[in-house]
Amino acid sequence: MQWNIDPAHTNATFKIRHLGISNVRGSIKDVTGTIETDDAGQPTSVRASLPVSTIDTGSADRDNHLKSADFFDAAQFPNIEFVSTGITKKGDGEYAIAGNLTMHGVTRPVTLDAEISPPATDPFSGTQKIGGEAEVKLNRKDFGLEWNVALEAGGVLVGDTVTIRLEVQAAQA
């Protein structure tokens, strides 16, 4: 069964260390993609696309810098893409979703820790929907995101480890 990710009910967020003392948080809107499940409702594949042009950290200057060639280069690489390569059940509703993440033109294997809910009927539309949450930590430099500034007191402006979290709702196709 195919489920289409609903951009209006899906959030992609990220956080990364800033100045070595706090985290900058942001979001990416308009996430699209699909989730495939078998007859028992177990996920069998996941595809997601996150448009870099929608990055929002609450600072227009920072957002524009993130979209520039220093970071994501949104003009050349407009989307962050995830395509699953295998899904392993870890527990009741819990999964390890292995796949290829493409960001800034670089594709690397990652594994998302995920929870996926069973289908429910939307009382407004009458359609079946599923939901889920997934998280992955990765090193941005593995994807060619190298820009940084050394700080006078030591350390760097931008941390290397990024935590990406998805909260997804999808409707039966």
PDB file of C-alpha atoms in Angstrom:
ATOM      1  CA  MET A   1       0.000   0.000   0.000  1.00  0.00           C
ATOM      2  CA  GLN A   2       1.289   3.476  -0.820  1.00  0.00           C
ATOM      3  CA  TRP A   3       0.999   6.496   1.460  1.00  0.00           C
ATOM      4  CA  ASN A   4       1.753  10.034   0.266  1.00  0.00           C
ATOM      5  CA  ILE A   5       3.491  12.366   2.710  1.00  0.00           C
ATOM      6  CA  ASP A   6       1.269  15.333   3.535  1.00  0.00           C
ATOM      7  CA  PRO A   7       3.442  18.498   3.529  1.00  0.00           C
ATOM      8  CA  ALA A   8       0.847  20.397   5.593  1.00  0.00           C
ATOM      9  CA  HIS A   9       1.148  17.878   8.439  1.00  0.00           C
ATOM     10  CA  THR A  10       4.858  17.054   8.195  1.00  0.00           C
ATOM     11  CA  ASN A  11       7.795  18.774   9.867  1.00  0.00           C
ATOM     12  CA  ALA A  12      11.518  18.429   9.245  1.00  0.00           C
ATOM     13  CA  THR A  13      13.701  20.052  11.884  1.00  0.00           C
ATOM     14  CA  PHE A  14      17.423  20.172  12.548  1.00  0.00           C
ATOM     15  CA  LYS A  15      19.808  21.393  15.205  1.00  0.00           C
ATOM     16  CA  ILE A  16      23.533  22.086  15.175  1.00  0.00           C
ATOM     17  CA  ARG A  17      25.996  23.522  17.675  1.00  0.00           C
ATOM     18  CA  HIS A  18      26.754  27.262  17.359  1.00  0.00           C
ATOM     19  CA  LEU A  19      29.864  28.863  18.891  1.00  0.00           C
ATOM     20  CA  GLY A  20      30.291  25.648  20.873  1.00  0.00           C
ATOM     21  CA  ILE A  21      27.854  26.964  23.479  1.00  0.00           C
ATOM     22  CA  SER A  22      24.307  26.570  22.174  1.00  0.00           C
ATOM     23  CA  ASN A  23      22.257  25.010  19.382  1.00  0.00           C
ATOM     24  CA  VAL A  24      20.792  26.686  16.337  1.00  0.00           C
ATOM     25  CA  ARG A  25      17.502  25.069  15.354  1.00  0.00           C
ATOM     26  CA  GLY A  26      15.723  25.272  12.063  1.00  0.00           C
ATOM     27  CA  SER A  27      13.094  23.688   9.893  1.00  0.00           C
ATOM     28  CA  ILE A  28      12.514  22.708   6.292  1.00  0.00           C
ATOM     29  CA  LYS A  29       8.969  22.997   4.964  1.00  0.00           C
ATOM     30  CA  ASP A  30       7.052  21.346   2.113  1.00  0.00           C
ATOM     31  CA  VAL A  31       8.468  17.838   2.639  1.00  0.00           C
ATOM     32  CA  THR A  32       7.124  15.379   0.056  1.00  0.00           C
ATOM     33  CA  GLY A  33       7.523  11.679  -0.558  1.00  0.00           C
ATOM     34  CA  THR A  34       5.984   8.252  -0.082  1.00  0.00           C
ATOM     35  CA  ILE A  35       5.845   5.409   2.394  1.00  0.00           C
ATOM     36  CA  GLU A  36       5.100   1.874   1.216  1.00  0.00           C
ATOM     37  CA  THR A  37       3.648  -0.708   3.602  1.00  0.00           C
ATOM     38  CA  ASP A  38       2.868  -4.399   3.242  1.00  0.00           C
ATOM     39  CA  ASP A  39      -0.580  -5.940   3.870  1.00  0.00           C
ATOM     40  CA  ALA A  40       0.181  -6.145   7.606  1.00  0.00           C
ATOM     41  CA  GLY A  41       0.927  -2.396   7.727  1.00  0.00           C
ATOM     42  CA  GLN A  42       4.700  -2.831   8.123  1.00  0.00           C
ATOM     43  CA  PRO A  43       6.774  -0.225   6.263  1.00  0.00           C
ATOM     44  CA  THR A  44       8.702  -1.608   3.310  1.00  0.00           C
ATOM     45  CA  SER A  45      10.130   1.564   1.736  1.00  0.00           C
ATOM     46  CA  VAL A  46      10.393   5.298   2.348  1.00  0.00           C
ATOM     47  CA  ARG A  47      11.237   8.177   0.019  1.00  0.00           C
ATOM     48  CA  ALA A  48      11.395  11.822   1.092  1.00  0.00           C
ATOM     49  CA  SER A  49      12.405  15.102  -0.512  1.00  0.00           C
ATOM     50  CA  LEU A  50      13.157  18.257   1.492  1.00  0.00           C
ATOM     51  CA  PRO A  51      13.422  21.515  -0.488  1.00  0.00           C
ATOM     52  CA  VAL A  52      16.465  23.500   0.661  1.00  0.00           C
ATOM     53  CA  SER A  53      14.802  26.769  -0.410  1.00  0.00           C
ATOM     54  CA  THR A  54      12.410  26.479   2.558  1.00  0.00           C
ATOM     55  CA  ILE A  55      15.087  26.439   5.296  1.00  0.00           C
ATOM     56  CA  ASP A  56      13.980  28.634   8.197  1.00  0.00           C
ATOM     57  CA  THR A  57      16.116  29.281  11.288  1.00  0.00           C
ATOM     58  CA  GLY A  58      14.364  32.489  12.310  1.00  0.00           C
ATOM     59  CA  SER A  59      17.133  34.646  10.821  1.00  0.00           C
ATOM     60  CA  ALA A  60      16.851  35.734   7.180  1.00  0.00           C
ATOM     61  CA  ASP A  61      20.594  36.438   6.946  1.00  0.00           C
ATOM     62  CA  ARG A  62      21.479  32.982   8.303  1.00  0.00           C
ATOM     63  CA  ASP A  63      18.867  31.303   6.077  1.00  0.00           C
ATOM     64  CA  ASN A  64      20.284  33.012   2.990  1.00  0.00           C
ATOM     65  CA  HIS A  65      23.803  31.976   4.003  1.00  0.00           C
ATOM     66  CA  LEU A  66      22.671  28.348   4.438  1.00  0.00           C
ATOM     67  CA  LYS A  67      21.114  28.418   0.949  1.00  0.00           C
ATOM     68  CA  SER A  68      24.311  29.877  -0.570  1.00  0.00           C
ATOM     69  CA  ALA A  69      27.255  28.006  -2.090  1.00  0.00           C
ATOM     70  CA  ASP A  70      28.997  28.145   1.328  1.00  0.00           C
ATOM     71  CA  PHE A  71      26.553  25.515   2.579  1.00  0.00           C
ATOM     72  CA  PHE A  72      23.713  23.800   0.686  1.00  0.00           C
ATOM     73  CA  ASP A  73      24.040  25.654  -2.641  1.00  0.00           C
ATOM     74  CA  ALA A  74      20.269  25.548  -3.185  1.00  0.00           C
ATOM     75  CA  ALA A  75      20.625  26.802  -6.763  1.00  0.00           C
ATOM     76  CA  GLN A  76      22.655  23.725  -7.749  1.00  0.00           C
ATOM     77  CA  PHE A  77      21.270  21.192  -5.219  1.00  0.00           C
ATOM     78  CA  PRO A  78      17.651  22.223  -4.551  1.00  0.00           C
ATOM     79  CA  ASN A  79      16.602  19.176  -2.493  1.00  0.00           C
ATOM     80  CA  ILE A  80      17.790  16.904   0.260  1.00  0.00           C
ATOM     81  CA  GLU A  81      16.683  13.375  -0.708  1.00  0.00           C
ATOM     82  CA  PHE A  82      16.287  10.160   1.288  1.00  0.00           C
ATOM     83  CA  VAL A  83      15.598   6.751  -0.279  1.00  0.00           C
ATOM     84  CA  SER A  84      15.386   3.705   1.966  1.00  0.00           C
ATOM     85  CA  THR A  85      17.385   0.579   1.183  1.00  0.00           C
ATOM     86  CA  GLY A  86      16.090  -1.620   4.005  1.00  0.00           C
ATOM     87  CA  ILE A  87      13.812  -1.491   7.037  1.00  0.00           C
ATOM     88  CA  THR A  88      14.332  -3.564  10.175  1.00  0.00           C
ATOM     89  CA  LYS A  89      11.693  -3.896  12.885  1.00  0.00           C
ATOM     90  CA  LYS A  90      13.200  -3.171  16.316  1.00  0.00           C
ATOM     91  CA  GLY A  91      10.069  -3.371  18.461  1.00  0.00           C
ATOM     92  CA  ASP A  92       6.381  -2.530  18.496  1.00  0.00           C
ATOM     93  CA  GLY A  93       6.121   0.299  15.967  1.00  0.00           C
ATOM     94  CA  GLU A  94       9.896   0.901  16.119  1.00  0.00           C
ATOM     95  CA  TYR A  95      12.156   0.543  13.095  1.00  0.00           C
ATOM     96  CA  ALA A  96      15.676   1.139  11.831  1.00  0.00           C
ATOM     97  CA  ILE A  97      15.315   2.602   8.349  1.00  0.00           C
ATOM     98  CA  ALA A  98      18.554   2.289   6.375  1.00  0.00           C
ATOM     99  CA  GLY A  99      18.885   4.346   3.240  1.00  0.00           C
ATOM    100  CA  ASN A 100      20.811   6.748   1.084  1.00  0.00           C
ATOM    101  CA  LEU A 101      20.747  10.420   2.017  1.00  0.00           C
ATOM    102  CA  THR A 102      21.729  12.880  -0.705  1.00  0.00           C
ATOM    103  CA  MET A 103      22.626  16.366   0.402  1.00  0.00           C
ATOM    104  CA  HIS A 104      24.720  18.977  -1.382  1.00  0.00           C
ATOM    105  CA  GLY A 105      25.253  16.501  -4.228  1.00  0.00           C
ATOM    106  CA  VAL A 106      26.799  13.862  -1.953  1.00  0.00           C
ATOM    107  CA  THR A 107      25.076  10.538  -1.243  1.00  0.00           C
ATOM    108  CA  ARG A 108      25.896   8.588   1.915  1.00  0.00           C
ATOM    109  CA  PRO A 109      24.241   5.678   3.721  1.00  0.00           C
ATOM    110  CA  VAL A 110      22.463   6.575   6.981  1.00  0.00           C
ATOM    111  CA  THR A 111      20.109   4.808   9.368  1.00  0.00           C
ATOM    112  CA  LEU A 112      17.105   6.586  10.834  1.00  0.00           C
ATOM    113  CA  ASP A 113      15.636   5.501  14.153  1.00  0.00           C
ATOM    114  CA  ALA A 114      11.889   5.609  13.546  1.00  0.00           C
ATOM    115  CA  GLU A 115       8.508   5.035  15.095  1.00  0.00           C
ATOM    116  CA  ILE A 116       5.570   4.470  12.747  1.00  0.00           C
ATOM    117  CA  SER A 117       1.966   4.458  13.906  1.00  0.00           C
ATOM    118  CA  PRO A 118      -0.738   2.121  12.615  1.00  0.00           C
ATOM    119  CA  PRO A 119      -3.347   3.546  10.204  1.00  0.00           C
ATOM    120  CA  ALA A 120      -6.176   5.719  11.490  1.00  0.00           C
ATOM    121  CA  THR A 121      -9.190   7.214   9.731  1.00  0.00           C
ATOM    122  CA  ASP A 122      -9.225  10.999   9.407  1.00  0.00           C
ATOM    123  CA  PRO A 123     -12.703  12.064  10.603  1.00  0.00           C
ATOM    124  CA  PHE A 124     -12.743  15.088   8.265  1.00  0.00           C
ATOM    125  CA  SER A 125     -11.729  13.432   4.991  1.00  0.00           C
ATOM    126  CA  GLY A 126     -12.556   9.811   5.760  1.00  0.00           C
ATOM    127  CA  THR A 127      -9.169   8.758   4.350  1.00  0.00           C
ATOM    128  CA  GLN A 128      -6.731   6.428   6.036  1.00  0.00           C
ATOM    129  CA  LYS A 129      -3.568   8.048   7.379  1.00  0.00           C
ATOM    130  CA  ILE A 130      -0.386   6.938   9.073  1.00  0.00           C
ATOM    131  CA  GLY A 131       2.202   8.903  10.978  1.00  0.00           C
ATOM    132  CA  GLY A 132       5.735   8.546  12.136  1.00  0.00           C
ATOM    133  CA  GLU A 133       8.798  10.127  13.612  1.00  0.00           C
ATOM    134  CA  ALA A 134      12.406   9.540  12.598  1.00  0.00           C
ATOM    135  CA  GLU A 135      15.748  10.916  13.689  1.00  0.00           C
ATOM    136  CA  VAL A 136      19.332  10.700  12.496  1.00  0.00           C
ATOM    137  CA  LYS A 137      22.600  12.310  13.590  1.00  0.00           C
ATOM    138  CA  LEU A 138      25.234  12.885  10.952  1.00  0.00           C
ATOM    139  CA  ASN A 139      28.428  14.740  10.283  1.00  0.00           C
ATOM    140  CA  ARG A 140      27.772  17.604   7.866  1.00  0.00           C
ATOM    141  CA  LYS A 141      31.321  17.377   6.513  1.00  0.00           C
ATOM    142  CA  ASP A 142      30.541  13.886   5.195  1.00  0.00           C
ATOM    143  CA  PHE A 143      28.204  15.684   2.759  1.00  0.00           C
ATOM    144  CA  GLY A 144      30.674  18.357   1.646  1.00  0.00           C
ATOM    145  CA  LEU A 145      29.309  21.036   3.992  1.00  0.00           C
ATOM    146  CA  GLU A 146      32.746  22.287   5.062  1.00  0.00           C
ATOM    147  CA  TRP A 147      32.294  26.043   5.629  1.00  0.00           C
ATOM    148  CA  ASN A 148      33.335  27.256   9.070  1.00  0.00           C
ATOM    149  CA  VAL A 149      35.125  30.022  10.951  1.00  0.00           C
ATOM    150  CA  ALA A 150      37.775  29.456  13.625  1.00  0.00           C
ATOM    151  CA  LEU A 151      37.026  31.335  16.834  1.00  0.00           C
ATOM    152  CA  GLU A 152      39.669  33.527  18.479  1.00  0.00           C
ATOM    153  CA  ALA A 153      39.229  31.744  21.825  1.00  0.00           C
ATOM    154  CA  GLY A 154      39.409  28.307  20.164  1.00  0.00           C
ATOM    155  CA  GLY A 155      36.808  26.103  18.590  1.00  0.00           C
ATOM    156  CA  VAL A 156      34.688  26.863  15.551  1.00  0.00           C
ATOM    157  CA  LEU A 157      31.535  28.783  14.731  1.00  0.00           C
ATOM    158  CA  VAL A 158      29.498  25.808  13.413  1.00  0.00           C
ATOM    159  CA  GLY A 159      29.554  22.299  14.887  1.00  0.00           C
ATOM    160  CA  ASP A 160      29.961  19.211  12.751  1.00  0.00           C
ATOM    161  CA  THR A 161      27.150  17.036  14.143  1.00  0.00           C
ATOM    162  CA  VAL A 162      23.650  17.749  12.846  1.00  0.00           C
ATOM    163  CA  THR A 163      20.533  16.125  14.268  1.00  0.00           C
ATOM    164  CA  ILE A 164      17.695  15.848  11.751  1.00  0.00           C
ATOM    165  CA  ARG A 165      14.193  14.957  12.971  1.00  0.00           C
ATOM    166  CA  LEU A 166      11.130  14.212  10.822  1.00  0.00           C
ATOM    167  CA  GLU A 167       7.538  14.132  12.031  1.00  0.00           C
ATOM    168  CA  VAL A 168       5.437  12.766   9.186  1.00  0.00           C
ATOM    169  CA  GLN A 169       1.785  12.259   8.390  1.00  0.00           C
ATOM    170  CA  ALA A 170       0.858  10.449   5.179  1.00  0.00           C
ATOM    171  CA  ALA A 171      -2.458   9.713   3.473  1.00  0.00           C
ATOM    172  CA  GLN A 172      -3.372   6.542   1.641  1.00  0.00           C
ATOM    173  CA  ALA A 173      -2.792   7.020  -2.074  1.00  0.00           C
TER     174      ALA A 173
END
